[in-house]
Amino acid sequence: MEAKRFFTAYSLIGILLFAVLLMEGCIQGEGKTAENSASEEPRSLAEAYEGMFKIGVAVNGWQVEGEDPQSLPLITKHFNTITAENLMKWSPIHPEPNKYTFDAADRFVAFGEQHDMFIVGHTLVWHSQIPDWTFEDESGDELGREALLQRMKDHISTVVDRYKGRVDAWDVVNEAATWSDGLRKSKWLEIIGKEYIDKAFQYTHAVDPDAELYYNDYNLWAPDKRKTVVKMVKRLKENHVPIHGVGMQGHYGLESPSLKQIEESIKAFSELGVKVMITELDVSVLPSREDANISYNPDEGDGADNEVPEALNPYKEGLPDSVHQQLRDRYVQLFELFKKHQDKIDRVAFWGLNDRQSWLNNFPIPGRTDYPLLFDREYQPKPALYGVLEVAED
Ligand code: GLA
């Protein structure tokens, strides 16, 4: 009896002590990592960068369908612009010649409106995530120029008209340039010629003259690709084609590209008189095959039975503090650069909310564990987020 009372008294003291420690934040809640337990609840990224540029995030189907409820308060707190990650691409929205599937896109747009966000539609004309029938007639033969232009026009008119006055901006053409030698040899280029780009912008503008229209591409820091796109935008402007911005996809690594290369491109595009946007921002922390000196190729069977070699997937069990720090430093440097050019940059948008959802876990090598974003797999803020916030406040 005595012993039981003794035990109960100590249990009570223990519970009280635990509650006090919890309130003081000394005990980490589930999913909290050591690095952020010392930090306060972060302030809103969008508020921190108010007056400099918009802060955006790509939103996916699960989020708009309500299947990822933990994402929503973070999206609405930290971002004032959203981009459709996949759900407005040709394949999902126009899977068959006479069939459009707008449900997910409708919810995406309604979500943006409900939270008063700047809504970016992505993307109208691209060579990827587009069904083969787009380029074929009913017998499977390749379409002629006029027929393909008509098909492009119908697609653009139908999609843009549905969201007219609601979607604020469109990535009209995505990834039309190549690394080195000019325009990508896509079906669009092969069948129509380079005017397919002009036409895509003109068709979009004709339907919604108030929407902002962008060209979006990756590796635009690379001098050759920058040159191609500068030439393209100049030509479009000379032809009075309505283009309002260039989106530089920011799929970066810890070391590359250099800040100087990124800066050169920000300046070059801005000098053309268009808005510059950093789109699709993420920073992979994983080594490339060249870095790891490994020729592993999942497409040739290596990936079927074998796990990705550890040298290519070193952080399966978690990210060491030292790499968290490197990621933070890289994000700090990038945002210092963006802040320096705030007069040219209109929007900086991340390609996803948290590490679990990032496409980089499966690209360019499927089945890896990457850490490219500002929130971790448990939706907790990473040191990189605090770094980006500090840059805004400096
Ligand atoms: C490109 C496209 C995006 C997306 C990413 C990978 O950057 O523009 O829509 O497909 O690849 O997620």
Coordinates of C-alpha atoms and ligand atoms in Angstrom, one line a residue:
M1 CA 0.0 0.0 0.0
E2 CA 2.7 2.4 1.1
A3 CA 4.8 1.5 -1.9
K4 CA 1.9 2.1 -4.2
R5 CA 1.2 5.6 -2.8
F6 CA 4.9 6.3 -3.1
F7 CA 4.9 5.2 -6.7
T8 CA 1.7 7.2 -7.5
A9 CA 3.2 10.4 -6.0
Y10 CA 6.4 10.0 -8.1
S11 CA 4.4 9.2 -11.2
L12 CA 2.4 12.4 -10.8
I13 CA 5.6 14.4 -10.3
G14 CA 7.0 12.7 -13.4
I15 CA 3.9 13.5 -15.5
L16 CA 4.0 17.1 -14.3
L17 CA 7.7 17.5 -15.1
F18 CA 7.1 15.9 -18.6
A19 CA 4.3 18.4 -19.3
V20 CA 6.4 21.3 -18.3
L21 CA 9.3 20.2 -20.5
L22 CA 6.9 19.6 -23.4
M23 CA 5.6 23.1 -23.0
E24 CA 9.1 24.5 -22.8
G25 CA 9.8 22.7 -26.1
C26 CA 12.6 20.6 -24.5
I27 CA 11.2 17.3 -25.6
Q28 CA 10.9 16.9 -29.4
G29 CA 7.5 16.0 -30.7
E30 CA 7.2 13.2 -33.2
G31 CA 8.9 13.9 -36.5
K32 CA 10.9 16.9 -35.1
T33 CA 14.6 16.9 -35.9
A34 CA 17.4 18.0 -33.7
E35 CA 18.2 21.0 -35.9
N36 CA 14.8 22.7 -35.7
S37 CA 13.8 21.9 -32.1
A38 CA 15.8 24.9 -31.0
S39 CA 14.1 27.2 -33.5
E40 CA 10.9 29.0 -33.2
E41 CA 7.9 28.4 -35.4
P42 CA 9.0 29.9 -38.7
R43 CA 7.3 33.0 -40.0
S44 CA 5.6 33.0 -43.4
L45 CA 8.0 32.9 -46.4
A46 CA 5.6 34.9 -48.6
E47 CA 5.3 37.6 -45.9
A48 CA 9.1 37.7 -45.4
Y49 CA 9.6 38.4 -49.1
E50 CA 6.6 40.7 -49.6
G51 CA 7.6 43.6 -51.7
M52 CA 10.6 41.7 -53.3
F53 CA 9.0 38.8 -55.2
K54 CA 6.2 36.3 -54.9
I55 CA 7.0 32.9 -53.3
G56 CA 5.4 29.9 -55.0
V57 CA 5.0 26.2 -54.7
A58 CA 3.9 23.5 -57.1
V59 CA 0.7 21.8 -56.0
N60 CA -0.1 18.2 -56.8
G61 CA -3.2 16.1 -57.3
W62 CA -3.3 14.6 -53.8
Q63 CA -3.2 18.1 -52.3
V64 CA -6.1 19.4 -54.3
E65 CA -8.1 16.2 -53.7
G66 CA -7.7 16.7 -50.0
E67 CA -5.6 13.5 -49.6
D68 CA -2.7 15.3 -48.1
P69 CA -4.3 17.5 -45.5
Q70 CA -1.0 18.2 -43.6
S71 CA 0.3 20.1 -46.7
L72 CA -2.5 22.6 -46.9
P73 CA -1.8 24.8 -43.8
L74 CA 1.8 25.0 -44.9
I75 CA 0.9 25.9 -48.5
T76 CA -1.5 28.6 -47.4
K77 CA 0.9 30.0 -44.8
H78 CA 4.1 30.2 -46.8
F79 CA 3.2 30.8 -50.4
N80 CA 1.2 33.4 -52.3
T81 CA 1.4 31.7 -55.7
I82 CA 0.8 28.2 -56.9
T83 CA 1.7 26.2 -60.0
A84 CA 0.0 23.0 -61.2
E85 CA 2.7 20.4 -60.9
N86 CA 1.2 17.9 -63.3
L87 CA -2.6 18.3 -63.5
M88 CA -2.8 20.8 -66.3
K89 CA -0.3 19.1 -68.6
W90 CA -1.7 17.8 -71.9
S91 CA -1.9 14.1 -70.9
P92 CA -3.9 14.5 -67.7
I93 CA -6.2 17.3 -68.9
H94 CA -6.8 16.2 -72.5
P95 CA -6.2 12.4 -72.6
E96 CA -8.2 11.6 -75.7
P97 CA -9.1 13.6 -78.8
N98 CA -12.5 14.6 -77.7
K99 CA -12.1 14.2 -74.0
Y100 CA -11.0 16.8 -71.4
T101 CA -10.7 15.9 -67.7
F102 CA -10.9 19.1 -65.8
D103 CA -11.8 17.9 -62.3
A104 CA -8.4 18.1 -60.7
A105 CA -7.5 21.4 -62.5
D106 CA -10.9 22.8 -61.4
R107 CA -10.0 22.1 -57.8
F108 CA -6.6 23.5 -58.1
V109 CA -7.9 26.8 -59.5
A110 CA -10.6 26.9 -56.8
F111 CA -8.0 26.3 -54.1
G112 CA -5.9 29.2 -55.4
E113 CA -8.8 31.5 -55.6
Q114 CA -10.1 30.6 -52.1
H115 CA -6.7 31.6 -50.7
D116 CA -6.2 34.6 -52.9
M117 CA -3.1 33.2 -54.6
F118 CA -1.5 34.1 -58.0
I119 CA -2.3 31.0 -60.1
V120 CA 0.1 29.7 -62.7
G121 CA -1.2 27.2 -65.3
H122 CA 1.5 24.7 -66.3
T123 CA 1.8 24.0 -69.2
L124 CA 0.1 24.4 -72.6
V125 CA 2.7 23.3 -75.2
W126 CA 5.4 20.8 -74.3
H127 CA 7.0 17.8 -76.0
S128 CA 6.6 15.6 -72.9
Q129 CA 3.5 14.2 -71.0
I130 CA 1.5 14.5 -74.2
P131 CA -0.3 11.6 -75.9
D132 CA 0.9 10.4 -79.3
W133 CA -2.5 10.9 -80.9
T134 CA -1.9 14.7 -80.7
F135 CA 0.5 14.4 -83.6
E136 CA -1.6 11.9 -85.6
D137 CA -4.7 11.7 -87.7
E138 CA -7.4 9.1 -87.3
S139 CA -5.4 6.5 -89.2
G140 CA -2.3 7.0 -87.2
D141 CA -0.5 9.0 -89.9
E142 CA 1.4 12.1 -88.9
L143 CA -0.6 15.3 -89.0
G144 CA 0.2 18.1 -91.5
R145 CA 1.2 21.6 -90.4
E146 CA -2.2 23.2 -90.6
A147 CA -4.0 20.3 -88.8
L148 CA -1.5 20.3 -86.0
L149 CA -1.8 24.1 -85.6
Q150 CA -5.6 23.7 -85.4
R151 CA -5.2 21.0 -82.8
M152 CA -2.9 23.2 -80.7
K153 CA -5.4 26.1 -81.1
D154 CA -8.3 23.9 -80.0
H155 CA -6.4 22.6 -77.0
I156 CA -5.2 26.1 -75.9
S157 CA -8.6 27.7 -76.5
T158 CA -10.5 25.0 -74.5
V159 CA -8.2 25.0 -71.5
V160 CA -7.5 28.7 -71.3
D161 CA -11.1 29.7 -71.9
R162 CA -12.2 27.5 -69.0
Y163 CA -10.0 29.4 -66.6
K164 CA -10.2 32.8 -68.2
G165 CA -9.9 35.6 -65.7
R166 CA -9.1 33.0 -63.0
V167 CA -5.7 31.6 -63.9
D168 CA -3.4 34.6 -63.7
A169 CA -0.5 33.3 -65.9
W170 CA 0.4 30.4 -68.2
D171 CA 3.6 28.6 -68.9
V172 CA 2.7 28.7 -72.5
V173 CA 5.7 26.9 -74.0
N174 CA 7.9 24.6 -71.9
E175 CA 11.4 23.4 -72.8
A176 CA 11.6 24.3 -76.5
A177 CA 15.4 24.8 -76.4
T178 CA 18.2 22.3 -76.2
W179 CA 21.5 22.4 -74.4
S180 CA 23.7 23.4 -77.2
D181 CA 22.3 23.9 -80.7
G182 CA 19.1 25.8 -80.8
L183 CA 15.6 24.5 -80.7
R184 CA 14.6 21.0 -79.6
K185 CA 13.6 18.6 -82.4
S186 CA 10.2 18.0 -81.0
K187 CA 7.1 17.0 -83.1
W188 CA 6.0 20.6 -82.7
L189 CA 9.1 21.9 -84.4
E190 CA 9.3 19.2 -87.0
I191 CA 5.8 19.5 -88.2
I192 CA 5.1 23.3 -87.7
G193 CA 8.5 24.9 -87.7
K194 CA 9.7 27.4 -85.1
E195 CA 6.5 29.5 -85.5
Y196 CA 4.7 27.0 -83.3
I197 CA 6.1 29.0 -80.4
D198 CA 4.7 32.3 -81.8
K199 CA 1.4 30.7 -82.4
A200 CA 1.1 29.2 -79.0
F201 CA 1.5 32.6 -77.4
Q202 CA -0.9 34.2 -79.9
Y203 CA -3.6 31.7 -79.4
T204 CA -3.4 32.0 -75.6
H205 CA -3.4 35.8 -75.7
A206 CA -6.5 35.8 -78.0
V207 CA -8.5 33.8 -75.5
D208 CA -7.3 35.6 -72.3
P209 CA -5.7 38.9 -73.1
D210 CA -5.2 39.7 -69.4
A211 CA -3.2 36.6 -68.6
E212 CA 0.6 36.8 -68.3
L213 CA 2.4 34.5 -70.7
Y214 CA 5.7 32.8 -70.0
Y215 CA 8.4 30.7 -71.6
N216 CA 9.8 28.2 -69.1
D217 CA 12.9 26.0 -69.5
Y218 CA 15.7 24.2 -67.5
N219 CA 19.4 24.9 -67.4
L220 CA 18.9 28.4 -68.6
W221 CA 22.1 29.3 -66.7
A222 CA 24.1 27.5 -69.4
P223 CA 25.6 30.1 -71.8
D224 CA 24.6 28.2 -75.0
K225 CA 21.0 27.6 -73.9
R226 CA 20.8 31.2 -72.6
K227 CA 21.8 32.4 -76.0
T228 CA 19.2 30.3 -77.8
V229 CA 16.4 31.6 -75.5
V230 CA 17.6 35.2 -75.7
K231 CA 17.4 34.9 -79.5
M232 CA 14.0 33.3 -79.3
V233 CA 12.5 36.0 -77.0
K234 CA 14.0 38.8 -79.2
R235 CA 12.4 37.3 -82.2
L236 CA 9.1 36.9 -80.5
K237 CA 9.2 40.5 -79.3
E238 CA 10.1 41.8 -82.8
N239 CA 7.1 39.9 -84.1
H240 CA 4.9 41.5 -81.5
V241 CA 4.2 38.1 -79.9
P242 CA 2.8 38.6 -76.4
I243 CA 5.4 37.2 -74.0
H244 CA 5.7 38.6 -70.5
G245 CA 8.2 36.4 -68.7
V246 CA 10.9 33.8 -68.8
G247 CA 10.9 31.1 -66.2
M248 CA 14.3 29.7 -65.3
Q249 CA 13.7 26.3 -63.9
G250 CA 15.8 26.0 -60.8
H251 CA 16.7 22.3 -60.6
Y252 CA 20.0 22.9 -59.0
G253 CA 22.6 20.9 -57.1
L254 CA 24.7 21.8 -54.0
E255 CA 27.7 22.9 -56.1
S256 CA 26.4 23.6 -59.6
P257 CA 25.5 25.7 -61.4
S258 CA 27.5 28.6 -60.2
L259 CA 25.8 31.7 -58.8
K260 CA 27.6 33.7 -61.5
Q261 CA 26.1 31.6 -64.3
I262 CA 22.6 32.0 -62.8
E263 CA 23.2 35.8 -62.4
E264 CA 24.3 36.2 -66.0
S265 CA 21.0 34.7 -67.2
I266 CA 18.8 36.7 -64.8
K267 CA 20.4 39.8 -66.3
A268 CA 20.3 38.7 -69.9
F269 CA 16.6 37.9 -69.8
S270 CA 15.7 41.0 -67.8
E271 CA 17.4 43.1 -70.5
L272 CA 14.9 41.8 -73.0
G273 CA 12.2 43.6 -71.1
V274 CA 10.5 40.5 -69.7
K275 CA 9.9 39.4 -66.1
V276 CA 12.3 36.8 -64.8
M277 CA 11.1 34.0 -62.7
I278 CA 12.9 31.3 -60.8
T279 CA 10.6 28.3 -61.3
E280 CA 10.7 24.7 -60.2
L281 CA 13.3 25.4 -57.5
D282 CA 14.9 22.4 -55.7
V283 CA 18.4 21.6 -54.7
S284 CA 19.4 17.9 -55.0
V285 CA 21.9 16.7 -52.3
L286 CA 22.6 13.4 -54.1
P287 CA 25.7 12.5 -56.1
S288 CA 25.4 12.1 -59.9
R289 CA 26.7 8.9 -61.5
E290 CA 29.7 10.9 -62.6
D291 CA 30.4 12.2 -59.1
A292 CA 30.1 8.6 -57.7
N293 CA 32.0 7.2 -60.7
I294 CA 29.4 4.5 -61.1
S295 CA 27.7 3.4 -64.4
Y296 CA 24.5 2.0 -62.7
N297 CA 21.7 2.1 -65.2
P298 CA 18.2 1.1 -64.0
D299 CA 16.9 1.1 -67.5
E300 CA 19.2 -1.7 -68.5
G301 CA 18.1 -4.1 -65.9
D302 CA 20.4 -3.0 -63.1
G303 CA 17.4 -1.5 -61.3
A304 CA 15.0 -4.4 -61.6
D305 CA 16.4 -6.6 -58.9
N306 CA 19.1 -4.6 -57.3
E307 CA 18.8 -1.7 -54.9
V308 CA 20.4 1.5 -56.0
P309 CA 24.1 1.3 -54.9
E310 CA 24.8 3.1 -51.7
A311 CA 27.2 5.5 -53.3
L312 CA 24.3 6.9 -55.3
N313 CA 21.9 6.8 -52.5
P314 CA 23.9 7.7 -49.4
Y315 CA 21.2 9.2 -47.1
K316 CA 18.6 6.5 -47.0
E317 CA 18.4 6.7 -43.2
G318 CA 18.5 10.4 -42.9
L319 CA 20.4 13.5 -43.8
P320 CA 23.6 14.2 -41.7
D321 CA 23.7 17.6 -40.0
S322 CA 26.7 18.6 -42.1
V323 CA 24.7 18.1 -45.3
H324 CA 21.7 20.0 -43.8
Q325 CA 24.2 22.8 -43.3
Q326 CA 25.4 22.6 -46.9
L327 CA 21.9 22.7 -48.2
R328 CA 21.1 25.7 -46.0
D329 CA 24.2 27.5 -47.2
R330 CA 23.3 26.9 -50.8
Y331 CA 19.8 28.1 -50.3
V332 CA 21.1 31.2 -48.5
Q333 CA 23.5 32.0 -51.4
L334 CA 20.7 31.5 -53.9
F335 CA 18.3 33.8 -52.1
E336 CA 20.9 36.4 -51.5
L337 CA 21.3 36.5 -55.3
F338 CA 17.6 36.6 -55.9
K339 CA 17.2 39.3 -53.4
K340 CA 20.0 41.3 -55.0
H341 CA 18.0 41.1 -58.3
Q342 CA 14.6 41.7 -56.8
D343 CA 14.0 44.5 -59.3
K344 CA 14.1 41.9 -62.1
I345 CA 12.7 38.8 -60.4
D346 CA 8.9 38.5 -60.1
R347 CA 8.5 35.1 -58.5
V348 CA 10.5 32.3 -56.9
A349 CA 8.7 29.1 -56.9
F350 CA 9.6 25.7 -55.4
W351 CA 8.9 22.4 -57.1
G352 CA 7.0 20.8 -54.4
L353 CA 6.4 21.3 -50.7
N354 CA 8.3 18.6 -48.9
D355 CA 11.1 16.1 -49.5
R356 CA 8.8 13.1 -49.6
Q357 CA 6.9 14.5 -52.5
S358 CA 9.8 15.6 -54.7
W359 CA 10.2 14.1 -58.1
L360 CA 13.9 14.0 -57.4
N361 CA 13.4 10.8 -55.4
N362 CA 12.8 9.2 -58.7
F363 CA 14.8 11.2 -61.2
P364 CA 17.2 10.8 -62.8
I365 CA 17.5 7.5 -60.9
P366 CA 14.4 5.9 -59.4
G367 CA 14.2 4.8 -55.8
R368 CA 16.5 7.2 -54.1
T369 CA 16.0 9.4 -51.0
D370 CA 16.7 13.1 -51.8
Y371 CA 16.3 16.2 -49.6
P372 CA 15.8 19.1 -52.0
L373 CA 13.1 21.2 -50.4
L374 CA 12.6 23.4 -47.3
F375 CA 10.3 21.0 -45.4
D376 CA 11.3 17.5 -44.5
R377 CA 9.3 14.2 -44.9
E378 CA 7.3 14.9 -41.7
Y379 CA 6.4 18.4 -42.9
Q380 CA 8.8 20.0 -40.5
P381 CA 10.8 23.1 -41.4
K382 CA 14.5 22.3 -42.3
P383 CA 17.5 24.5 -41.4
A384 CA 17.4 25.6 -45.1
L385 CA 14.0 27.3 -44.5
Y386 CA 15.3 29.3 -41.6
G387 CA 18.3 30.3 -43.7
V388 CA 16.0 31.5 -46.5
L389 CA 14.0 33.5 -43.9
E390 CA 17.1 35.1 -42.5
V391 CA 18.2 36.3 -45.9
A392 CA 14.8 38.2 -46.2
E393 CA 15.4 39.8 -42.9
D394 CA 19.0 40.8 -43.3
Ligands
GLA1 C1 10.1 19.7 -66.0 C2 8.7 20.2 -66.2 C3 7.9 20.0 -65.0 C4 8.1 18.7 -64.3 C5 9.6 18.5 -64.0 C6 9.8 17.2 -63.3 O1 10.9 20.6 -65.2 O2 8.6 21.5 -66.5 O3 6.6 20.1 -65.3 O4 7.7 17.6 -65.2 O5 10.2 18.5 -65.3 O6 8.9 17.1 -62.2

